[in-house]
């Protein structure tokens, strides 16, 4: 792990400069009109408040010469309107991407010196930044894509059953062997051929080799791929040549150790964000030649165009 005492993790000005270098390599770009015709402003004093009678000094301001709007590098990102210092955001991001099985909000709150509620929300904003923007299908001619499902936590929309997996959250993951990329979804529909086909056909190039276990819902959609090869786990067959689901099973192992050992309690409504976190780290792991600092920068590049605001449920009901 990179030294957490690096300037950008300790100083807000250094953090802002690092973020600007990532998002504005050729100079400031207006988030309102996308114009590059802008000028930097000297530090401005904000309006007076009870907490800050003299007004807060605002640094890093830029004014667009076309639309005349003022902005900073955090406008239009998941960091926008946050009162948390920017260097703490960068440190939280680095800690999350550098921890193979994740880092709890309680640990973040102790290390960053913020409240637990703030740390929890910061982590979710960073997970939002990790959501992929590349929707290109996985695989391709001759490329093997492994698909499998696992179960985690209670799906409260289903009645409780004597067979635990009947009322648990079903997670379907796909791993591209060529790129090492992983994609996971919480599968809320019935696990039948029609719904499985809808998932596979939108996520995987049909010229790929589809590799699954013996589950029946994969049989019909499997006919649409260049090849569909299976292993029969019921007869304890786990590999036959290069036909195996061990790669995606390995991903599940990391995911479950993190969810059970680090996060422990995950609400069903947030499960998709935790999946995005584990997908991101797995798809940008050191085994693919990406170190902690590079992974952190990749996550920071994903903050643009995404917002996640905190709203109280009672406020929504009002």
PDB file of C-alpha atoms in Angstrom:
ATOM      1  CA  UNK A   1       0.000   0.000   0.000  1.00  0.00           C
ATOM      2  CA  UNK A   2       1.144   3.480  -0.792  1.00  0.00           C
ATOM      3  CA  UNK A   3       2.208   5.705   2.106  1.00  0.00           C
ATOM      4  CA  UNK A   4      -0.977   7.129   3.641  1.00  0.00           C
ATOM      5  CA  UNK A   5       1.061  10.140   4.765  1.00  0.00           C
ATOM      6  CA  UNK A   6       1.517  11.274   1.156  1.00  0.00           C
ATOM      7  CA  UNK A   7       0.659  15.008   0.788  1.00  0.00           C
ATOM      8  CA  UNK A   8      -2.632  14.421  -1.045  1.00  0.00           C
ATOM      9  CA  UNK A   9      -3.914  12.397   1.916  1.00  0.00           C
ATOM     10  CA  UNK A  10      -2.915  15.052   4.449  1.00  0.00           C
ATOM     11  CA  UNK A  11      -3.409  18.392   2.719  1.00  0.00           C
ATOM     12  CA  UNK A  12      -6.549  19.665   0.986  1.00  0.00           C
ATOM     13  CA  UNK A  13      -4.660  21.772  -1.544  1.00  0.00           C
ATOM     14  CA  UNK A  14      -2.511  18.795  -2.577  1.00  0.00           C
ATOM     15  CA  UNK A  15      -5.642  16.633  -2.819  1.00  0.00           C
ATOM     16  CA  UNK A  16      -7.350  19.163  -5.088  1.00  0.00           C
ATOM     17  CA  UNK A  17      -4.270  19.419  -7.307  1.00  0.00           C
ATOM     18  CA  UNK A  18      -4.156  15.628  -7.641  1.00  0.00           C
ATOM     19  CA  UNK A  19      -7.833  15.489  -8.565  1.00  0.00           C
ATOM     20  CA  UNK A  20      -7.431  18.305 -11.090  1.00  0.00           C
ATOM     21  CA  UNK A  21      -4.483  16.518 -12.700  1.00  0.00           C
ATOM     22  CA  UNK A  22      -6.670  13.422 -13.173  1.00  0.00           C
ATOM     23  CA  UNK A  23      -9.777  15.202 -14.494  1.00  0.00           C
ATOM     24  CA  UNK A  24      -8.290  18.274 -16.161  1.00  0.00           C
ATOM     25  CA  UNK A  25      -4.987  17.166 -17.728  1.00  0.00           C
ATOM     26  CA  UNK A  26      -5.371  19.849 -20.422  1.00  0.00           C
ATOM     27  CA  UNK A  27      -6.812  22.520 -18.135  1.00  0.00           C
ATOM     28  CA  UNK A  28     -10.208  23.201 -16.496  1.00  0.00           C
ATOM     29  CA  UNK A  29     -13.362  22.011 -18.249  1.00  0.00           C
ATOM     30  CA  UNK A  30     -16.718  23.536 -17.317  1.00  0.00           C
ATOM     31  CA  UNK A  31     -19.108  20.863 -15.965  1.00  0.00           C
ATOM     32  CA  UNK A  32     -22.084  23.023 -16.997  1.00  0.00           C
ATOM     33  CA  UNK A  33     -21.360  23.661 -20.702  1.00  0.00           C
ATOM     34  CA  UNK A  34     -18.171  21.591 -21.233  1.00  0.00           C
ATOM     35  CA  UNK A  35     -16.289  24.665 -22.392  1.00  0.00           C
ATOM     36  CA  UNK A  36     -12.511  24.789 -21.953  1.00  0.00           C
ATOM     37  CA  UNK A  37     -12.528  28.577 -22.025  1.00  0.00           C
ATOM     38  CA  UNK A  38     -12.182  29.275 -18.312  1.00  0.00           C
ATOM     39  CA  UNK A  39     -10.082  31.294 -15.906  1.00  0.00           C
ATOM     40  CA  UNK A  40      -8.966  30.534 -12.377  1.00  0.00           C
ATOM     41  CA  UNK A  41     -10.134  32.808  -9.584  1.00  0.00           C
ATOM     42  CA  UNK A  42      -8.262  33.761  -6.422  1.00  0.00           C
ATOM     43  CA  UNK A  43      -9.569  32.273  -3.155  1.00  0.00           C
ATOM     44  CA  UNK A  44     -13.066  33.594  -2.443  1.00  0.00           C
ATOM     45  CA  UNK A  45     -14.668  34.125   0.941  1.00  0.00           C
ATOM     46  CA  UNK A  46     -18.054  32.438   1.247  1.00  0.00           C
ATOM     47  CA  UNK A  47     -21.136  33.845   2.912  1.00  0.00           C
ATOM     48  CA  UNK A  48     -21.155  34.279   6.669  1.00  0.00           C
ATOM     49  CA  UNK A  49     -22.806  31.628   8.826  1.00  0.00           C
ATOM     50  CA  UNK A  50     -23.148  30.940  12.534  1.00  0.00           C
ATOM     51  CA  UNK A  51     -20.489  28.247  12.279  1.00  0.00           C
ATOM     52  CA  UNK A  52     -18.192  30.529  10.244  1.00  0.00           C
ATOM     53  CA  UNK A  53     -18.936  34.186  11.138  1.00  0.00           C
ATOM     54  CA  UNK A  54     -16.231  35.440   8.792  1.00  0.00           C
ATOM     55  CA  UNK A  55     -17.133  33.114   5.940  1.00  0.00           C
ATOM     56  CA  UNK A  56     -15.239  30.080   4.651  1.00  0.00           C
ATOM     57  CA  UNK A  57     -12.350  30.606   2.244  1.00  0.00           C
ATOM     58  CA  UNK A  58     -13.159  28.786  -1.014  1.00  0.00           C
ATOM     59  CA  UNK A  59     -10.135  27.660  -3.000  1.00  0.00           C
ATOM     60  CA  UNK A  60      -9.815  26.091  -6.423  1.00  0.00           C
ATOM     61  CA  UNK A  61     -12.591  28.190  -7.984  1.00  0.00           C
ATOM     62  CA  UNK A  62     -12.753  28.499 -11.756  1.00  0.00           C
ATOM     63  CA  UNK A  63     -15.095  30.650 -13.823  1.00  0.00           C
ATOM     64  CA  UNK A  64     -16.275  29.687 -17.282  1.00  0.00           C
ATOM     65  CA  UNK A  65     -15.897  32.528 -19.775  1.00  0.00           C
ATOM     66  CA  UNK A  66     -18.774  31.185 -21.877  1.00  0.00           C
ATOM     67  CA  UNK A  67     -21.615  30.381 -19.459  1.00  0.00           C
ATOM     68  CA  UNK A  68     -20.151  32.547 -16.638  1.00  0.00           C
ATOM     69  CA  UNK A  69     -20.728  29.770 -14.077  1.00  0.00           C
ATOM     70  CA  UNK A  70     -18.247  29.201 -11.270  1.00  0.00           C
ATOM     71  CA  UNK A  71     -17.119  25.696 -10.402  1.00  0.00           C
ATOM     72  CA  UNK A  72     -14.442  23.535  -8.807  1.00  0.00           C
ATOM     73  CA  UNK A  73     -13.143  20.109  -9.751  1.00  0.00           C
ATOM     74  CA  UNK A  74     -15.703  18.438  -7.449  1.00  0.00           C
ATOM     75  CA  UNK A  75     -18.789  19.932  -9.143  1.00  0.00           C
ATOM     76  CA  UNK A  76     -20.763  17.223 -10.921  1.00  0.00           C
ATOM     77  CA  UNK A  77     -19.071  14.434  -8.968  1.00  0.00           C
ATOM     78  CA  UNK A  78     -19.925  12.274  -5.959  1.00  0.00           C
ATOM     79  CA  UNK A  79     -17.811  14.678  -3.864  1.00  0.00           C
ATOM     80  CA  UNK A  80     -19.980  17.701  -4.689  1.00  0.00           C
ATOM     81  CA  UNK A  81     -21.434  19.703  -1.772  1.00  0.00           C
ATOM     82  CA  UNK A  82     -19.531  17.634   0.783  1.00  0.00           C
ATOM     83  CA  UNK A  83     -18.251  19.349   3.924  1.00  0.00           C
ATOM     84  CA  UNK A  84     -15.651  16.617   4.399  1.00  0.00           C
ATOM     85  CA  UNK A  85     -12.157  17.892   3.469  1.00  0.00           C
ATOM     86  CA  UNK A  86     -11.047  16.642   0.081  1.00  0.00           C
ATOM     87  CA  UNK A  87      -7.892  14.962   1.394  1.00  0.00           C
ATOM     88  CA  UNK A  88     -10.054  12.759   3.623  1.00  0.00           C
ATOM     89  CA  UNK A  89     -12.094  11.748   0.592  1.00  0.00           C
ATOM     90  CA  UNK A  90      -8.921  10.705  -1.229  1.00  0.00           C
ATOM     91  CA  UNK A  91      -7.670   8.776   1.795  1.00  0.00           C
ATOM     92  CA  UNK A  92     -11.013   6.975   2.209  1.00  0.00           C
ATOM     93  CA  UNK A  93     -10.982   6.092  -1.490  1.00  0.00           C
ATOM     94  CA  UNK A  94      -7.427   4.738  -1.224  1.00  0.00           C
ATOM     95  CA  UNK A  95      -8.178   2.660   1.868  1.00  0.00           C
ATOM     96  CA  UNK A  96     -11.234   1.081   0.235  1.00  0.00           C
ATOM     97  CA  UNK A  97      -9.575   0.174  -3.065  1.00  0.00           C
ATOM     98  CA  UNK A  98      -6.405  -1.091  -1.359  1.00  0.00           C
ATOM     99  CA  UNK A  99      -8.250  -3.427   1.031  1.00  0.00           C
ATOM    100  CA  UNK A 100      -8.829  -6.721  -0.790  1.00  0.00           C
ATOM    101  CA  UNK A 101     -11.900  -7.633   1.263  1.00  0.00           C
ATOM    102  CA  UNK A 102     -13.030  -4.091   2.022  1.00  0.00           C
ATOM    103  CA  UNK A 103     -12.826  -1.848   5.057  1.00  0.00           C
ATOM    104  CA  UNK A 104     -15.701  -1.223   7.451  1.00  0.00           C
ATOM    105  CA  UNK A 105     -17.328   2.164   7.984  1.00  0.00           C
ATOM    106  CA  UNK A 106     -16.393   1.911  11.673  1.00  0.00           C
ATOM    107  CA  UNK A 107     -12.719   1.565  10.722  1.00  0.00           C
ATOM    108  CA  UNK A 108     -12.996   4.496   8.323  1.00  0.00           C
ATOM    109  CA  UNK A 109     -14.638   6.643  10.980  1.00  0.00           C
ATOM    110  CA  UNK A 110     -11.784   5.909  13.402  1.00  0.00           C
ATOM    111  CA  UNK A 111      -9.020   6.497  10.849  1.00  0.00           C
ATOM    112  CA  UNK A 112     -10.496   9.624   9.226  1.00  0.00           C
ATOM    113  CA  UNK A 113     -11.745  11.297  12.388  1.00  0.00           C
ATOM    114  CA  UNK A 114     -15.319  11.644  11.095  1.00  0.00           C
ATOM    115  CA  UNK A 115     -18.591  10.328  12.492  1.00  0.00           C
ATOM    116  CA  UNK A 116     -19.700   6.782  11.709  1.00  0.00           C
ATOM    117  CA  UNK A 117     -22.673   8.118   9.740  1.00  0.00           C
ATOM    118  CA  UNK A 118     -20.347  10.278   7.611  1.00  0.00           C
ATOM    119  CA  UNK A 119     -17.917   7.392   7.031  1.00  0.00           C
ATOM    120  CA  UNK A 120     -20.778   5.086   6.017  1.00  0.00           C
ATOM    121  CA  UNK A 121     -22.101   7.602   3.509  1.00  0.00           C
ATOM    122  CA  UNK A 122     -18.599   8.367   2.166  1.00  0.00           C
ATOM    123  CA  UNK A 123     -18.066   4.663   1.505  1.00  0.00           C
ATOM    124  CA  UNK A 124     -21.327   4.426  -0.417  1.00  0.00           C
ATOM    125  CA  UNK A 125     -20.445   7.457  -2.540  1.00  0.00           C
ATOM    126  CA  UNK A 126     -17.091   5.886  -3.373  1.00  0.00           C
ATOM    127  CA  UNK A 127     -18.842   2.624  -4.296  1.00  0.00           C
ATOM    128  CA  UNK A 128     -21.091   4.658  -6.583  1.00  0.00           C
ATOM    129  CA  UNK A 129     -17.952   5.986  -8.298  1.00  0.00           C
ATOM    130  CA  UNK A 130     -16.799   2.392  -8.818  1.00  0.00           C
ATOM    131  CA  UNK A 131     -19.866   1.493 -10.887  1.00  0.00           C
ATOM    132  CA  UNK A 132     -18.686   0.654 -14.399  1.00  0.00           C
ATOM    133  CA  UNK A 133     -19.441   3.013 -17.240  1.00  0.00           C
ATOM    134  CA  UNK A 134     -18.199   0.560 -19.877  1.00  0.00           C
ATOM    135  CA  UNK A 135     -21.211  -1.459 -20.981  1.00  0.00           C
ATOM    136  CA  UNK A 136     -19.416  -3.335 -23.737  1.00  0.00           C
ATOM    137  CA  UNK A 137     -20.236  -7.085 -23.730  1.00  0.00           C
ATOM    138  CA  UNK A 138     -17.702  -9.417 -22.162  1.00  0.00           C
ATOM    139  CA  UNK A 139     -15.842 -12.085 -24.066  1.00  0.00           C
ATOM    140  CA  UNK A 140     -15.537 -12.378 -27.829  1.00  0.00           C
ATOM    141  CA  UNK A 141     -14.513 -14.954 -30.424  1.00  0.00           C
ATOM    142  CA  UNK A 142     -12.771 -17.842 -28.665  1.00  0.00           C
ATOM    143  CA  UNK A 143     -12.900 -16.138 -25.230  1.00  0.00           C
ATOM    144  CA  UNK A 144     -14.247 -18.101 -22.271  1.00  0.00           C
ATOM    145  CA  UNK A 145     -16.676 -16.402 -19.895  1.00  0.00           C
ATOM    146  CA  UNK A 146     -17.557 -18.168 -16.654  1.00  0.00           C
ATOM    147  CA  UNK A 147     -21.004 -17.681 -15.100  1.00  0.00           C
ATOM    148  CA  UNK A 148     -22.225 -18.908 -11.748  1.00  0.00           C
ATOM    149  CA  UNK A 149     -24.546 -17.898  -8.937  1.00  0.00           C
ATOM    150  CA  UNK A 150     -24.265 -17.697  -5.169  1.00  0.00           C
ATOM    151  CA  UNK A 151     -26.536 -16.699  -2.292  1.00  0.00           C
ATOM    152  CA  UNK A 152     -26.135 -14.151   0.478  1.00  0.00           C
ATOM    153  CA  UNK A 153     -28.427 -12.633   3.096  1.00  0.00           C
ATOM    154  CA  UNK A 154     -32.205 -12.634   3.333  1.00  0.00           C
ATOM    155  CA  UNK A 155     -34.397 -11.473   0.473  1.00  0.00           C
ATOM    156  CA  UNK A 156     -37.287  -9.975   2.419  1.00  0.00           C
ATOM    157  CA  UNK A 157     -39.540  -9.988  -0.633  1.00  0.00           C
ATOM    158  CA  UNK A 158     -39.664 -13.792  -0.492  1.00  0.00           C
ATOM    159  CA  UNK A 159     -41.446 -15.895   2.138  1.00  0.00           C
ATOM    160  CA  UNK A 160     -39.210 -17.776   4.522  1.00  0.00           C
ATOM    161  CA  UNK A 161     -38.569 -21.348   3.423  1.00  0.00           C
ATOM    162  CA  UNK A 162     -37.146 -24.476   5.002  1.00  0.00           C
ATOM    163  CA  UNK A 163     -34.608 -24.442   2.173  1.00  0.00           C
ATOM    164  CA  UNK A 164     -32.458 -21.364   2.946  1.00  0.00           C
ATOM    165  CA  UNK A 165     -31.470 -20.536  -0.649  1.00  0.00           C
ATOM    166  CA  UNK A 166     -35.165 -20.120  -1.514  1.00  0.00           C
ATOM    167  CA  UNK A 167     -35.372 -16.913   0.555  1.00  0.00           C
ATOM    168  CA  UNK A 168     -31.812 -15.614   0.123  1.00  0.00           C
ATOM    169  CA  UNK A 169     -30.515 -12.961  -2.291  1.00  0.00           C
ATOM    170  CA  UNK A 170     -29.332 -14.626  -5.504  1.00  0.00           C
ATOM    171  CA  UNK A 171     -26.183 -13.116  -7.003  1.00  0.00           C
ATOM    172  CA  UNK A 172     -25.065 -13.967 -10.524  1.00  0.00           C
ATOM    173  CA  UNK A 173     -21.460 -13.190 -11.472  1.00  0.00           C
ATOM    174  CA  UNK A 174     -19.678 -13.294 -14.812  1.00  0.00           C
ATOM    175  CA  UNK A 175     -15.900 -13.420 -15.191  1.00  0.00           C
ATOM    176  CA  UNK A 176     -14.098 -12.846 -18.489  1.00  0.00           C
ATOM    177  CA  UNK A 177     -11.003 -15.042 -18.512  1.00  0.00           C
ATOM    178  CA  UNK A 178      -9.237 -12.932 -21.154  1.00  0.00           C
ATOM    179  CA  UNK A 179      -9.456  -9.581 -19.359  1.00  0.00           C
ATOM    180  CA  UNK A 180     -10.041 -10.755 -15.778  1.00  0.00           C
ATOM    181  CA  UNK A 181     -13.072  -8.472 -15.586  1.00  0.00           C
ATOM    182  CA  UNK A 182     -15.936  -9.401 -13.243  1.00  0.00           C
ATOM    183  CA  UNK A 183     -19.550  -8.238 -13.388  1.00  0.00           C
ATOM    184  CA  UNK A 184     -22.161  -9.119 -10.788  1.00  0.00           C
ATOM    185  CA  UNK A 185     -25.878  -8.479 -10.400  1.00  0.00           C
ATOM    186  CA  UNK A 186     -28.463  -9.125  -7.723  1.00  0.00           C
ATOM    187  CA  UNK A 187     -30.849 -11.430  -9.598  1.00  0.00           C
ATOM    188  CA  UNK A 188     -34.309 -10.497  -8.350  1.00  0.00           C
ATOM    189  CA  UNK A 189     -36.369 -12.207 -11.074  1.00  0.00           C
ATOM    190  CA  UNK A 190     -37.241 -15.887 -11.165  1.00  0.00           C
ATOM    191  CA  UNK A 191     -34.188 -17.930 -12.120  1.00  0.00           C
ATOM    192  CA  UNK A 192     -35.561 -19.344 -15.354  1.00  0.00           C
ATOM    193  CA  UNK A 193     -34.239 -19.594 -18.937  1.00  0.00           C
ATOM    194  CA  UNK A 194     -36.018 -16.428 -20.123  1.00  0.00           C
ATOM    195  CA  UNK A 195     -34.602 -14.174 -17.407  1.00  0.00           C
ATOM    196  CA  UNK A 196     -31.181 -15.809 -17.537  1.00  0.00           C
ATOM    197  CA  UNK A 197     -31.137 -15.305 -21.322  1.00  0.00           C
ATOM    198  CA  UNK A 198     -31.935 -11.598 -20.908  1.00  0.00           C
ATOM    199  CA  UNK A 199     -28.929 -11.235 -18.592  1.00  0.00           C
ATOM    200  CA  UNK A 200     -26.448 -13.272 -20.624  1.00  0.00           C
ATOM    201  CA  UNK A 201     -27.363 -11.860 -24.037  1.00  0.00           C
ATOM    202  CA  UNK A 202     -26.858  -8.258 -22.861  1.00  0.00           C
ATOM    203  CA  UNK A 203     -23.656  -8.916 -20.931  1.00  0.00           C
ATOM    204  CA  UNK A 204     -21.763 -11.447 -23.067  1.00  0.00           C
ATOM    205  CA  UNK A 205     -20.764 -11.476 -26.744  1.00  0.00           C
ATOM    206  CA  UNK A 206     -22.461 -14.506 -28.286  1.00  0.00           C
ATOM    207  CA  UNK A 207     -19.241 -15.443 -30.082  1.00  0.00           C
ATOM    208  CA  UNK A 208     -17.839 -16.402 -26.660  1.00  0.00           C
ATOM    209  CA  UNK A 209     -17.481 -19.766 -24.981  1.00  0.00           C
ATOM    210  CA  UNK A 210     -19.985 -19.922 -22.128  1.00  0.00           C
ATOM    211  CA  UNK A 211     -18.847 -22.001 -19.171  1.00  0.00           C
ATOM    212  CA  UNK A 212     -21.301 -22.805 -16.363  1.00  0.00           C
ATOM    213  CA  UNK A 213     -22.259 -25.591 -13.994  1.00  0.00           C
ATOM    214  CA  UNK A 214     -25.070 -28.031 -14.743  1.00  0.00           C
ATOM    215  CA  UNK A 215     -27.929 -25.671 -13.738  1.00  0.00           C
ATOM    216  CA  UNK A 216     -30.848 -26.086 -16.171  1.00  0.00           C
ATOM    217  CA  UNK A 217     -31.618 -22.351 -16.756  1.00  0.00           C
ATOM    218  CA  UNK A 218     -28.286 -22.045 -18.632  1.00  0.00           C
ATOM    219  CA  UNK A 219     -29.087 -24.776 -21.165  1.00  0.00           C
ATOM    220  CA  UNK A 220     -31.443 -22.854 -23.502  1.00  0.00           C
ATOM    221  CA  UNK A 221     -29.457 -19.573 -23.643  1.00  0.00           C
ATOM    222  CA  UNK A 222     -26.233 -21.585 -23.925  1.00  0.00           C
ATOM    223  CA  UNK A 223     -27.284 -22.763 -27.377  1.00  0.00           C
ATOM    224  CA  UNK A 224     -26.989 -19.187 -28.657  1.00  0.00           C
ATOM    225  CA  UNK A 225     -23.252 -18.981 -27.880  1.00  0.00           C
ATOM    226  CA  UNK A 226     -20.324 -20.294 -29.893  1.00  0.00           C
ATOM    227  CA  UNK A 227     -20.019 -23.073 -27.318  1.00  0.00           C
ATOM    228  CA  UNK A 228     -21.599 -23.913 -23.986  1.00  0.00           C
ATOM    229  CA  UNK A 229     -19.508 -26.169 -21.794  1.00  0.00           C
ATOM    230  CA  UNK A 230     -20.448 -27.333 -18.311  1.00  0.00           C
ATOM    231  CA  UNK A 231     -19.070 -29.079 -15.255  1.00  0.00           C
ATOM    232  CA  UNK A 232     -21.321 -31.262 -13.139  1.00  0.00           C
ATOM    233  CA  UNK A 233     -20.899 -30.289  -9.506  1.00  0.00           C
ATOM    234  CA  UNK A 234     -23.516 -32.817  -8.412  1.00  0.00           C
ATOM    235  CA  UNK A 235     -21.189 -35.636  -9.427  1.00  0.00           C
ATOM    236  CA  UNK A 236     -18.214 -33.764  -7.890  1.00  0.00           C
ATOM    237  CA  UNK A 237     -16.788 -32.817 -11.258  1.00  0.00           C
ATOM    238  CA  UNK A 238     -15.034 -29.465 -10.843  1.00  0.00           C
ATOM    239  CA  UNK A 239     -12.701 -29.355 -13.834  1.00  0.00           C
ATOM    240  CA  UNK A 240     -12.372 -31.057 -17.192  1.00  0.00           C
ATOM    241  CA  UNK A 241      -9.441 -29.644 -19.068  1.00  0.00           C
ATOM    242  CA  UNK A 242      -9.995 -25.860 -19.108  1.00  0.00           C
ATOM    243  CA  UNK A 243     -13.723 -26.295 -18.521  1.00  0.00           C
ATOM    244  CA  UNK A 244     -14.213 -25.114 -14.942  1.00  0.00           C
ATOM    245  CA  UNK A 245     -15.992 -22.426 -12.937  1.00  0.00           C
ATOM    246  CA  UNK A 246     -13.138 -22.174 -10.432  1.00  0.00           C
ATOM    247  CA  UNK A 247     -12.317 -18.595 -11.504  1.00  0.00           C
ATOM    248  CA  UNK A 248     -15.758 -17.225 -10.673  1.00  0.00           C
ATOM    249  CA  UNK A 249     -15.843 -19.407  -7.544  1.00  0.00           C
ATOM    250  CA  UNK A 250     -12.611 -17.695  -6.487  1.00  0.00           C
ATOM    251  CA  UNK A 251     -14.314 -14.338  -6.912  1.00  0.00           C
ATOM    252  CA  UNK A 252     -17.187 -15.539  -4.723  1.00  0.00           C
ATOM    253  CA  UNK A 253     -14.683 -16.587  -2.076  1.00  0.00           C
ATOM    254  CA  UNK A 254     -13.244 -13.061  -1.828  1.00  0.00           C
ATOM    255  CA  UNK A 255     -16.718 -11.502  -1.891  1.00  0.00           C
ATOM    256  CA  UNK A 256     -18.138 -13.704   0.861  1.00  0.00           C
ATOM    257  CA  UNK A 257     -15.102 -13.348   3.138  1.00  0.00           C
ATOM    258  CA  UNK A 258     -15.488  -9.586   2.833  1.00  0.00           C
ATOM    259  CA  UNK A 259     -19.244  -9.535   3.385  1.00  0.00           C
ATOM    260  CA  UNK A 260     -19.150 -11.912   6.345  1.00  0.00           C
ATOM    261  CA  UNK A 261     -15.887 -10.848   7.945  1.00  0.00           C
ATOM    262  CA  UNK A 262     -15.703  -7.098   7.269  1.00  0.00           C
ATOM    263  CA  UNK A 263     -19.157  -5.717   6.507  1.00  0.00           C
ATOM    264  CA  UNK A 264     -21.217  -8.388   8.298  1.00  0.00           C
ATOM    265  CA  UNK A 265     -24.547  -6.546   8.015  1.00  0.00           C
ATOM    266  CA  UNK A 266     -25.687  -5.431   4.565  1.00  0.00           C
ATOM    267  CA  UNK A 267     -29.188  -4.241   3.776  1.00  0.00           C
ATOM    268  CA  UNK A 268     -30.721  -5.773   0.676  1.00  0.00           C
ATOM    269  CA  UNK A 269     -31.203  -2.295  -0.837  1.00  0.00           C
ATOM    270  CA  UNK A 270     -27.428  -1.664  -0.696  1.00  0.00           C
ATOM    271  CA  UNK A 271     -26.174  -5.055  -1.903  1.00  0.00           C
ATOM    272  CA  UNK A 272     -25.695  -3.887  -5.508  1.00  0.00           C
ATOM    273  CA  UNK A 273     -23.238  -1.209  -4.363  1.00  0.00           C
ATOM    274  CA  UNK A 274     -21.123  -3.689  -2.417  1.00  0.00           C
ATOM    275  CA  UNK A 275     -21.067  -5.878  -5.519  1.00  0.00           C
ATOM    276  CA  UNK A 276     -19.824  -2.898  -7.544  1.00  0.00           C
ATOM    277  CA  UNK A 277     -16.996  -2.467  -5.016  1.00  0.00           C
ATOM    278  CA  UNK A 278     -15.875  -6.098  -5.191  1.00  0.00           C
ATOM    279  CA  UNK A 279     -16.246  -6.162  -8.988  1.00  0.00           C
ATOM    280  CA  UNK A 280     -14.076  -3.057  -9.279  1.00  0.00           C
ATOM    281  CA  UNK A 281     -11.270  -4.331  -7.076  1.00  0.00           C
ATOM    282  CA  UNK A 282     -11.295  -7.752  -8.750  1.00  0.00           C
ATOM    283  CA  UNK A 283     -11.310  -6.278 -12.265  1.00  0.00           C
ATOM    284  CA  UNK A 284      -8.392  -3.986 -11.345  1.00  0.00           C
ATOM    285  CA  UNK A 285      -6.389  -6.314  -9.097  1.00  0.00           C
ATOM    286  CA  UNK A 286      -2.630  -6.552  -8.719  1.00  0.00           C
ATOM    287  CA  UNK A 287      -2.691  -9.860 -10.598  1.00  0.00           C
ATOM    288  CA  UNK A 288      -3.589  -7.840 -13.691  1.00  0.00           C
ATOM    289  CA  UNK A 289      -0.666  -5.469 -13.111  1.00  0.00           C
ATOM    290  CA  UNK A 290      -2.599  -2.674 -11.386  1.00  0.00           C
ATOM    291  CA  UNK A 291      -1.171  -1.447  -8.083  1.00  0.00           C
ATOM    292  CA  UNK A 292      -2.981   0.311  -5.221  1.00  0.00           C
ATOM    293  CA  UNK A 293      -2.183   3.860  -6.397  1.00  0.00           C
ATOM    294  CA  UNK A 294      -3.302   3.142  -9.971  1.00  0.00           C
ATOM    295  CA  UNK A 295      -6.483   1.472  -8.714  1.00  0.00           C
ATOM    296  CA  UNK A 296      -7.243   4.482  -6.514  1.00  0.00           C
ATOM    297  CA  UNK A 297      -6.814   6.842  -9.469  1.00  0.00           C
ATOM    298  CA  UNK A 298      -9.119   4.671 -11.602  1.00  0.00           C
ATOM    299  CA  UNK A 299     -11.793   4.978  -8.906  1.00  0.00           C
ATOM    300  CA  UNK A 300     -11.271   8.756  -8.726  1.00  0.00           C
ATOM    301  CA  UNK A 301     -11.730   9.015 -12.489  1.00  0.00           C
ATOM    302  CA  UNK A 302     -15.148   7.409 -12.048  1.00  0.00           C
ATOM    303  CA  UNK A 303     -16.556  10.103  -9.751  1.00  0.00           C
ATOM    304  CA  UNK A 304     -17.738  12.372 -12.601  1.00  0.00           C
ATOM    305  CA  UNK A 305     -21.389  12.453 -13.606  1.00  0.00           C
ATOM    306  CA  UNK A 306     -22.555  10.477 -10.583  1.00  0.00           C
ATOM    307  CA  UNK A 307     -24.404  11.754  -7.541  1.00  0.00           C
ATOM    308  CA  UNK A 308     -25.586   9.992  -4.423  1.00  0.00           C
ATOM    309  CA  UNK A 309     -27.472  12.170  -1.954  1.00  0.00           C
ATOM    310  CA  UNK A 310     -28.526  11.323   1.561  1.00  0.00           C
ATOM    311  CA  UNK A 311     -32.253  11.486   2.217  1.00  0.00           C
ATOM    312  CA  UNK A 312     -34.095  10.464   5.364  1.00  0.00           C
ATOM    313  CA  UNK A 313     -36.956   8.028   4.802  1.00  0.00           C
ATOM    314  CA  UNK A 314     -39.326  10.059   6.970  1.00  0.00           C
ATOM    315  CA  UNK A 315     -38.572  13.137   4.826  1.00  0.00           C
ATOM    316  CA  UNK A 316     -39.497  11.212   1.703  1.00  0.00           C
ATOM    317  CA  UNK A 317     -42.779  10.121   3.279  1.00  0.00           C
ATOM    318  CA  UNK A 318     -43.702  13.676   4.247  1.00  0.00           C
TER     319      UNK A 318
END
